[in-house]
Every structure is written in structure tokens, then in C-alpha cells.
Short mmCIF file of C-alpha atoms and ligand atoms in Angstrom, two decimals:
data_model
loop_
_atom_site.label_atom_id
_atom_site.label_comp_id
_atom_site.label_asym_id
_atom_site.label_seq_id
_atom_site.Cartn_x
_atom_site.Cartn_y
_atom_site.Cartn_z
CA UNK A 1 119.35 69.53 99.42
CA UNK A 2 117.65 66.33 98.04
CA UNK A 3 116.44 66.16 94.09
CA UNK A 4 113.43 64.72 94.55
CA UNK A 5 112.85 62.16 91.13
CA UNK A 6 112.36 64.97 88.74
CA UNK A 7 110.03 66.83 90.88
CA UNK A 8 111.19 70.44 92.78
CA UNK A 9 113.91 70.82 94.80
CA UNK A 10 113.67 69.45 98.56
CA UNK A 11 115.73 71.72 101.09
CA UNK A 12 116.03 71.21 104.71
CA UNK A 13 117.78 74.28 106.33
CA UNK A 14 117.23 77.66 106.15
CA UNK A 15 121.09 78.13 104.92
CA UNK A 16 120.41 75.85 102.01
CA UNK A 17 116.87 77.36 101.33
CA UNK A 18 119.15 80.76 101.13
CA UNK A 19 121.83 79.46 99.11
CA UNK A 20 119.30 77.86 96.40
CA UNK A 21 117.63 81.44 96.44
CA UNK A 22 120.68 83.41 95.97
CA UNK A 23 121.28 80.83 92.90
CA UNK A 24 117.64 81.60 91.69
CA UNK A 25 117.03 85.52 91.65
CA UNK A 26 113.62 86.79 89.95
CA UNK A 27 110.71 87.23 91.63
CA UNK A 28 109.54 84.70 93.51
CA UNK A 29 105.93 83.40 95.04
CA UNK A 30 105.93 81.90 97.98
CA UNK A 31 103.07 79.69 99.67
CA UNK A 32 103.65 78.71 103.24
CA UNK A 33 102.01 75.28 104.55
CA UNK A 34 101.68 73.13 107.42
CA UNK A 35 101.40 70.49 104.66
CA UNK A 36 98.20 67.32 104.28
CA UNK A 37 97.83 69.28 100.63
CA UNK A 38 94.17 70.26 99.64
CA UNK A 39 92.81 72.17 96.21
CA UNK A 40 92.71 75.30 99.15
CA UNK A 41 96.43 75.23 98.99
CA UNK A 42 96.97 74.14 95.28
CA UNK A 43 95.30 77.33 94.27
CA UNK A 44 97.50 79.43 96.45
CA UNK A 45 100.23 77.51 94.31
CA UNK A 46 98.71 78.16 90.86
CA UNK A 47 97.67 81.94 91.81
CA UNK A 48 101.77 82.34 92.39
CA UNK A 49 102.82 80.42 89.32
CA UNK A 50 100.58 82.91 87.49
CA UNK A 51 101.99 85.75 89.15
CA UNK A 52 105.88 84.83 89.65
CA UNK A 53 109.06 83.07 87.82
CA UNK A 54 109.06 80.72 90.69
CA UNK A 55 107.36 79.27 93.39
CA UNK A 56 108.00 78.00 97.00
CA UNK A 57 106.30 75.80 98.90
CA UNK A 58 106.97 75.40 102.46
CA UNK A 59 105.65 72.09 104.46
CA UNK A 60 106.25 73.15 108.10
CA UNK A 61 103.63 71.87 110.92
CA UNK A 62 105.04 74.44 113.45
CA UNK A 63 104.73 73.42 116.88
CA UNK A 64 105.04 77.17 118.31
CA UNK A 65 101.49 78.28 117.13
CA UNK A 66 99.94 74.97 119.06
CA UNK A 67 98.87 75.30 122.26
CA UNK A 68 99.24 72.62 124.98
CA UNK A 69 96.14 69.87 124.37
CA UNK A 70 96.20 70.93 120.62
CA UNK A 71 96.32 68.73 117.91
CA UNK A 72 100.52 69.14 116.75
CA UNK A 73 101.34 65.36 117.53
CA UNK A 74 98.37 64.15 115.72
CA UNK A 75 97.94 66.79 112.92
CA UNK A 76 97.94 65.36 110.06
CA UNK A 77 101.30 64.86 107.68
CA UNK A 78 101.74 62.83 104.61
CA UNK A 79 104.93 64.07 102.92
CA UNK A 80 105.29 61.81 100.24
CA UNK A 81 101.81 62.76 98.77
CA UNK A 82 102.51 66.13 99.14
CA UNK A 83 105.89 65.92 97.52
CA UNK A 84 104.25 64.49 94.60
CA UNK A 85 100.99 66.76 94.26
CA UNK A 86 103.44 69.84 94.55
CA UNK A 87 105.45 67.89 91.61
CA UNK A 88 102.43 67.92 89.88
CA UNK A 89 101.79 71.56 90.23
CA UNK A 90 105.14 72.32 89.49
CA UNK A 91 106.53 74.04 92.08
CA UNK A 92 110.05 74.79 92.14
CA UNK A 93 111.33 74.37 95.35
CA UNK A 94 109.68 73.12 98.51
CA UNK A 95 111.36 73.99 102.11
CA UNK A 96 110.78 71.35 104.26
CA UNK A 97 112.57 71.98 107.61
CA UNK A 98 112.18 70.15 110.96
CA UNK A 99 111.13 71.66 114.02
CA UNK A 100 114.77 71.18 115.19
CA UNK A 101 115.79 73.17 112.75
CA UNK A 102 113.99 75.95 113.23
CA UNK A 103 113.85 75.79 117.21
CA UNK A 104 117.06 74.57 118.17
CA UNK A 105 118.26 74.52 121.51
CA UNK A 106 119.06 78.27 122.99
CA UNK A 107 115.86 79.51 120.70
CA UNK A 108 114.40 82.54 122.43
CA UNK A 109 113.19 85.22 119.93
CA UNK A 110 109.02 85.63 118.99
CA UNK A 111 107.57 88.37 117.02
CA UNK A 112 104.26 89.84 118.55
CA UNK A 113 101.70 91.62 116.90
CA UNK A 114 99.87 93.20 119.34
CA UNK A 115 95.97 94.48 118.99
CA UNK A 116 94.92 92.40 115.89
CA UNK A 117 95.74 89.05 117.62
CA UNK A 118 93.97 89.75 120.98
CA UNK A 119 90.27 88.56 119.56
CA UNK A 120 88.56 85.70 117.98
CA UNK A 121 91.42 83.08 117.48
CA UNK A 122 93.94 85.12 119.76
CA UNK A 123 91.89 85.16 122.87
CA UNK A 124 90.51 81.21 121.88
CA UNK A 125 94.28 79.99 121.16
CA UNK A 126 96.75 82.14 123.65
CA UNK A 127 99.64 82.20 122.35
CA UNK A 128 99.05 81.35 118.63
CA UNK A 129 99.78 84.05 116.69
CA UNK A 130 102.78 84.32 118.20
CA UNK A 131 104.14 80.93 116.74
CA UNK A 132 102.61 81.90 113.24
CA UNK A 133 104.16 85.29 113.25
CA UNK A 134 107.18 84.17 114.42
CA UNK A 135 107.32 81.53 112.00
CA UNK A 136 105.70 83.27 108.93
CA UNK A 137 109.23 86.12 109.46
CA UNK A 138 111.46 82.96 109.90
CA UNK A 139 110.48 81.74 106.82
CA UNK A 140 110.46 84.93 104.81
CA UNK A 141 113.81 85.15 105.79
CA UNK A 142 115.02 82.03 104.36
CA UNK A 143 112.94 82.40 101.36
CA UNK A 144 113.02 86.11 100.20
CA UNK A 145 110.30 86.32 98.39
CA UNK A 146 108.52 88.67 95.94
CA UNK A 147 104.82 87.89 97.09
CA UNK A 148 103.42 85.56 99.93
CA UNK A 149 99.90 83.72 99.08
CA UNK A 150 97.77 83.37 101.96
CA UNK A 151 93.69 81.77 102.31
CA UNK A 152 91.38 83.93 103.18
CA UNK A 153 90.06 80.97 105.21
CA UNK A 154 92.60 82.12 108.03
CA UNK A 155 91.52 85.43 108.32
CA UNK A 156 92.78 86.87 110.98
CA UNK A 157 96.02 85.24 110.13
CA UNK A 158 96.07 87.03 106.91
CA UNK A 159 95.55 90.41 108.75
CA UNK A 160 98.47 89.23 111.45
CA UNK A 161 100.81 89.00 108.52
CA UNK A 162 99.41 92.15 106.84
CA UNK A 163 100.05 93.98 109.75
CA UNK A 164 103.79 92.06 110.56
CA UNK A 165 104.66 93.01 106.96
CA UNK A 166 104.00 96.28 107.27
CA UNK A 167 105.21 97.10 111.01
CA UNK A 168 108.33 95.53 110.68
CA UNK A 169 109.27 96.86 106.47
CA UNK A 170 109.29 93.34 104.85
CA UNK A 171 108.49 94.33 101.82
CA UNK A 172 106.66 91.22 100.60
CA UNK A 173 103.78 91.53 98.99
CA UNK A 174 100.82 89.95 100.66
CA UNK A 175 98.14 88.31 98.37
CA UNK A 176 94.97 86.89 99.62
CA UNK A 177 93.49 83.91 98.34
CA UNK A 178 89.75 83.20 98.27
CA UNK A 179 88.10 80.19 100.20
CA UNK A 180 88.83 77.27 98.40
CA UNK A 181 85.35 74.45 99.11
CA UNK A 182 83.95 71.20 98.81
CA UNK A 183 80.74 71.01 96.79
CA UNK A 184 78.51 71.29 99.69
CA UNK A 185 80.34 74.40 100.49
CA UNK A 186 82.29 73.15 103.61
CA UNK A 187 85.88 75.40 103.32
CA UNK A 188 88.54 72.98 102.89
CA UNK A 189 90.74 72.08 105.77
CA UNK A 190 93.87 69.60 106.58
CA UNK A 191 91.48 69.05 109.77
CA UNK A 192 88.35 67.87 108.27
CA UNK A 193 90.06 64.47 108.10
CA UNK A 194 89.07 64.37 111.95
CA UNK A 195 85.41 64.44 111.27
CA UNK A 196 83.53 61.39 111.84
CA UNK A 197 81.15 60.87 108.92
CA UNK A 198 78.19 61.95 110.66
CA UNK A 199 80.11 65.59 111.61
CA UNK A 200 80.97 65.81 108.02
CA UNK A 201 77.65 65.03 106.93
CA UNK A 202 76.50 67.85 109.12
CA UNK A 203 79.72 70.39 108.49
CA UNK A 204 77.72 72.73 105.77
CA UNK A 205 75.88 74.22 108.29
CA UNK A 206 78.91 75.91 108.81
CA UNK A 207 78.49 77.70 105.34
CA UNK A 208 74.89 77.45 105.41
CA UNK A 209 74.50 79.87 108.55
CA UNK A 210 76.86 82.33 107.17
CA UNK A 211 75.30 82.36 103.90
CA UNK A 212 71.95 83.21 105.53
CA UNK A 213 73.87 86.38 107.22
CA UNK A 214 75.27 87.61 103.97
CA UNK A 215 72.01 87.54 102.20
CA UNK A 216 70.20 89.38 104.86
CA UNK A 217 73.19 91.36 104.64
CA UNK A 218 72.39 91.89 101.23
CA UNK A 219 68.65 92.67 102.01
CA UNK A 220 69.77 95.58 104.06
CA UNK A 221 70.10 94.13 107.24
CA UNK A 222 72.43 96.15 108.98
CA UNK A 223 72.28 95.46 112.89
CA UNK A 224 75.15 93.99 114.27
CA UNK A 225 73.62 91.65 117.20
CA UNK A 226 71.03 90.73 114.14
CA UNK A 227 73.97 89.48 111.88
CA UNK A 228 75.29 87.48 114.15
CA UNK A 229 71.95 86.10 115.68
CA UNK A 230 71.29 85.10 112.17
CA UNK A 231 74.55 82.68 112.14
CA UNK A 232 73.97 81.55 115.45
CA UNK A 233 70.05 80.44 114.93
CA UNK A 234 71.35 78.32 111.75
CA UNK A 235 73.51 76.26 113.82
CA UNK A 236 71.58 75.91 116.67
CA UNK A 237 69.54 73.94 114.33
CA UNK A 238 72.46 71.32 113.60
CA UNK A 239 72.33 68.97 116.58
CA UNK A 240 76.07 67.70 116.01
CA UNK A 241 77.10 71.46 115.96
CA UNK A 242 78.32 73.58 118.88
CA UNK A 243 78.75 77.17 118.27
CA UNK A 244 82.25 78.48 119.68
CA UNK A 245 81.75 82.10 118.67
CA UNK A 246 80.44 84.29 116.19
CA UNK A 247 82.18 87.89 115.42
CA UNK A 248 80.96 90.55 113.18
CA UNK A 249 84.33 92.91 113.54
CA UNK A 250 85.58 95.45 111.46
CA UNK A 251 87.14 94.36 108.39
CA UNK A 252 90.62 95.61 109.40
CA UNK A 253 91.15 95.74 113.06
CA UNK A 254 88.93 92.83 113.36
CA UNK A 255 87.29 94.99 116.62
CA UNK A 256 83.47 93.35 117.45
CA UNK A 257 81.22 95.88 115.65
CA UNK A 258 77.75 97.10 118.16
CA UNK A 259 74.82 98.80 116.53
CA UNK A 260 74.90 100.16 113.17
CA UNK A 261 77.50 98.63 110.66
CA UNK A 262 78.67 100.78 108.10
CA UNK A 263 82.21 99.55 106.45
CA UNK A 264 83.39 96.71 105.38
CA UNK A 265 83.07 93.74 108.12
CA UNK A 266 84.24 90.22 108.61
CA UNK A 267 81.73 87.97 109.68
CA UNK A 268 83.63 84.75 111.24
CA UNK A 269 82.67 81.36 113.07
CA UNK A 270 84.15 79.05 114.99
CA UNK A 271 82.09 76.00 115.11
CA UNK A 272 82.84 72.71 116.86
CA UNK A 273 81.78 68.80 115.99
CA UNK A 274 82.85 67.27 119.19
CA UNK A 275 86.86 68.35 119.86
CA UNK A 276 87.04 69.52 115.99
CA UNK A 277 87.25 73.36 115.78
CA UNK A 278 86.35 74.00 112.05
CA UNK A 279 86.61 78.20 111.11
CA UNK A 280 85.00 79.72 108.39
CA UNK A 281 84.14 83.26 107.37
CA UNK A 282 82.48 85.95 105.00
CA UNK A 283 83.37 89.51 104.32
CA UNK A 284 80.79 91.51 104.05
CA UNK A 285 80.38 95.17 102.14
P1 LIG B 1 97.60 75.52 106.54
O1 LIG B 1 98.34 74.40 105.88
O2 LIG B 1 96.26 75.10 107.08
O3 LIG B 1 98.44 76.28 107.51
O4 LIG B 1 97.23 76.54 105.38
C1 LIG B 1 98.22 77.10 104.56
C2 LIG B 1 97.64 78.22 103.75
O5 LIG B 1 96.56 77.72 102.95
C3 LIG B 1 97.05 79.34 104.62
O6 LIG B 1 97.32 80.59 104.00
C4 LIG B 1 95.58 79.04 104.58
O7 LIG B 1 94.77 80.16 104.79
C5 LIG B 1 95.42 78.49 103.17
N1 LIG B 1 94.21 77.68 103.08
C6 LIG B 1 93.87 76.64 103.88
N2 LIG B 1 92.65 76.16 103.54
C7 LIG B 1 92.21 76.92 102.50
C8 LIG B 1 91.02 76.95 101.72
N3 LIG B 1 90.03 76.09 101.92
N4 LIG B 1 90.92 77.88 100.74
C9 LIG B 1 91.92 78.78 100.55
N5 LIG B 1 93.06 78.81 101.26
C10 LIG B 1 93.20 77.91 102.23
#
């Protein structure tokens, strides 16, 4: 356990992140990270110091939920800046462990959530949400909290978790936090630092095609194939832009959706500027 210069609490292990919560009862938000803070994350952090006594922050880029040729080595970590905006925020612990920590040698149990994670990022990143479930239980473990914030941004993560947290009786509270953007409406990202400034200047269309879905959404446009076609013709039109997928899928089970959409539907992207994979989405009804 480290005081960090007036700022929260620092804690390495999962046995001191317990001990400091058994010493701090109350109920207690908790915001999990991989860290390279944004304003997407700091409002995950103020919605829980609105909501809770206290607040956690965990900084953890886990290397599970990476594939092999993914970005872990090179993801991007600045601790000391973190440490200091979460000081700032006031936050009153952060749990900080290392990857040998959490995975030490003999590690051999993963939590898998089955149907939700075999689409869209599941089937593009095998073996994903297996890391981030498996790490998202480790950590509620450690932490015990009251409520767990989570971006919309990631959103079949945040139905992963939903569905973890329910399946397996955690009995956090799961509370989803709106897409946090830059002015030109590109979602905020730790990975947007690995945009050239060209790709940046050309990342809106990202929005920009959705946004053209959800208003001919709003027109009464209710054809699947036509939703998506929408998206897709918007960023065919952005030269630096290569269109991974687009998904219309129902809101909940995140199955694709064919003909007629009635319910409540998440519209999702994956677009890519060279070997950057940005994700955005919009739910629709
Ligand atoms: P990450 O550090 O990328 O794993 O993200 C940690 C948490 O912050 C996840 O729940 C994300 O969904 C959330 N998050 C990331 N970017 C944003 C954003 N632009 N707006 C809102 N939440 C976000």
C-alpha cells in the first residue's frame, strides 16, 4: 500500500485491496480501467462519486483479453498522469496490480459467458471476452463493490458483464455510462493516440455515418439491411476509412436483426484507419 502525496490510496494486491476495503465499509463505486485516463473515464468517476461514499479506480491493462498481434505491449500507459488526474477527481483508492499479480504462475481459471460474446467483438477478437470477464470477477472480488460504472462505448462489454453479474449472483449493480466525445463527435478512446493526424482528421465519419442511421431511424426507417447500408455508404465515402463491420442486433442479445425491426436495437461499427480498430455505437428505439 503506497500513500501517494496526498492523493488516494495506491494498492498493489488483491489482499491489500481487500484489507483497505474491509477497513472502509459503505457503499462503494467502482470504475475499472486499463488506464491512459480520458474525460470518457473521468465521468464514469464523477457519475460514482455522485452515487457512492467512495470510489475505486482500477488501472489494469490486462493481457488476457488481448489476442496474439494485439496491441498489449504497446497500449498505451502513463501512470503518473493518471495517478494525478484520479487525485484530481478525488478518488479514494486506486488498485493498481501487475499482471503477475493477477496471473501468477499455476493460473488456470476463466469465466465464459457464452451466447452474448460469440458476435461482433467476440467472433473479431477470439478469446476476448474471456480475459475481460475473467478479469472484470477478479476484480470485483478484490474490490466488493456497491455499483460498477461501465461506457456505453464498449457495448457489448457492458452486456458481457450484465449478463456475468447476473448468471453468476454478484450482486453489483451495473451502471452504464453514456459515450463520452471529442467536439467533432469522435467517442473518446486510450487508442486514438495511434491515429496519424490525417486518420484523426478523418475519424468523425465514424459518428457521422451512424448519425445518418439514427435519423433515418428517426424518419421511420425501419429495414434492417437499410440501417446498416446507411452506415456503410457514409464511410465508404471516407477514403482513409475501412469498414470492419456493421451490426444492427437486438438490444439485449446483441443477435443481427433481418427484416423488420421492432425493439430496441444496437447499431455498432467497427471501423479501421490502417491497423487502428476504432468502435463506436448508437442505440436505437
Ligand atoms: P478502457 O480503459 O478502455 O478499458 O475503458 C474503461 C471504461 O471506460 C470502460 O467501461 C469503457 O467503456 C469506458 N469508456 C471508455 N471510453 C469511453 C467514452 N468515450 N465514453 C464513456 N465511457 C468510456
Amino acid at each position: 500500500m503506497a500513500e501517494n502525496g496526498g492523493g488516494p490510496v495506491v494498492l498493489s494486491t488483491p489482499a491489500e485491496m481487500r484489507a483497505w476495503r474491509r477497513a472502509h465499509p459503505g457503499e462503494l463505486g467502482f470504475v475499472p480501467t486499463m488506464g491512459y485516463l480520458h474525460d470518457g473515464h473521468l465521468a464514469l468517476v464523477q457519475r460514482s462519486k455522485q452515487e457512492n461514499a467512495l470510489t475505486v479506480v482500477s488501472i489494469f491493462v490486462n493481457p488476457m483479453q488481448f489476442g496474439p498481434g494485439e496491441d498489449f505491449e504497446r497500449y498505451p500507459r502513463d501512470e503518473a498522469r493518471d495517478l494525478r488526474l484520479l487525485a484530481e477527481a478525488g478518488v479514494d483508492a486506486v488498485y493498481l496490480p501487475t499482471p503477475a499479480v493477477m496471473y501468477p504462475p499455476g493460473y488456470q481459471t476463466y469465466v465464459t459467458v457464452e451466447e452474448v460474446t460469440k458476435r461482433l467483438e467476440g467472433a473479431a477478437r477470439p478469446g476476448h471476452f474471456r480475459g475481460v470477464a475473467t478479469v472484470v470477477l477478479k476484480l470485483f472480488n478484490a474490490v466488493e463493490p456497491t455499483r460498477a460504472y461501465f461506457g456505453r462505448k464498449d457495448a457489448q462489454q457492458l452486456r458481457v458483464i450484465r449478463r456475468m453479474v447476473q448468471d453468476l449472483d454478484l450482486g453489483v449493480e451495473v451502471v452504464p455510462c453514456d459515450i463520452v466525445r471529442e467536439p467533432d463527435g469522435l467517442a473518446m478512446s486510450s487508442r486514438n493516440v495511434y491515429l496519424s493526424p490525417e486518420q484523426r482528421a478523418a475519424a468523425p465519419v465514424v459518428k457521422r455515418a451512424l448519425d445518418v442511421a439514427a435519423s433515418r431511424w428517426a424518419a421511420g426507417e425501419r429495414e434492417a439491411e437499410a440501417l446498416r447500408r446507411a452506415v456503410a455508404e457514409v464511410v465508404a465515402g471516407e477514403p482513409l476509412a475501412a469498414l470492419e463491420y456493421v451490426s444492427l442486433a437486438d438490444d439485449v442479445t446483441l443477435e443481427e436483426l433481418e427484416g423488420r425491426v421492432e425493439g430496441p436495437a444496437l447499431l455498432s461499427v467497427v471501423v479501421r484507419f490502417g491497423a487502428t480498430r476504432l468502435l463506436d455505437n448508437v442505440e436505437l428505439g
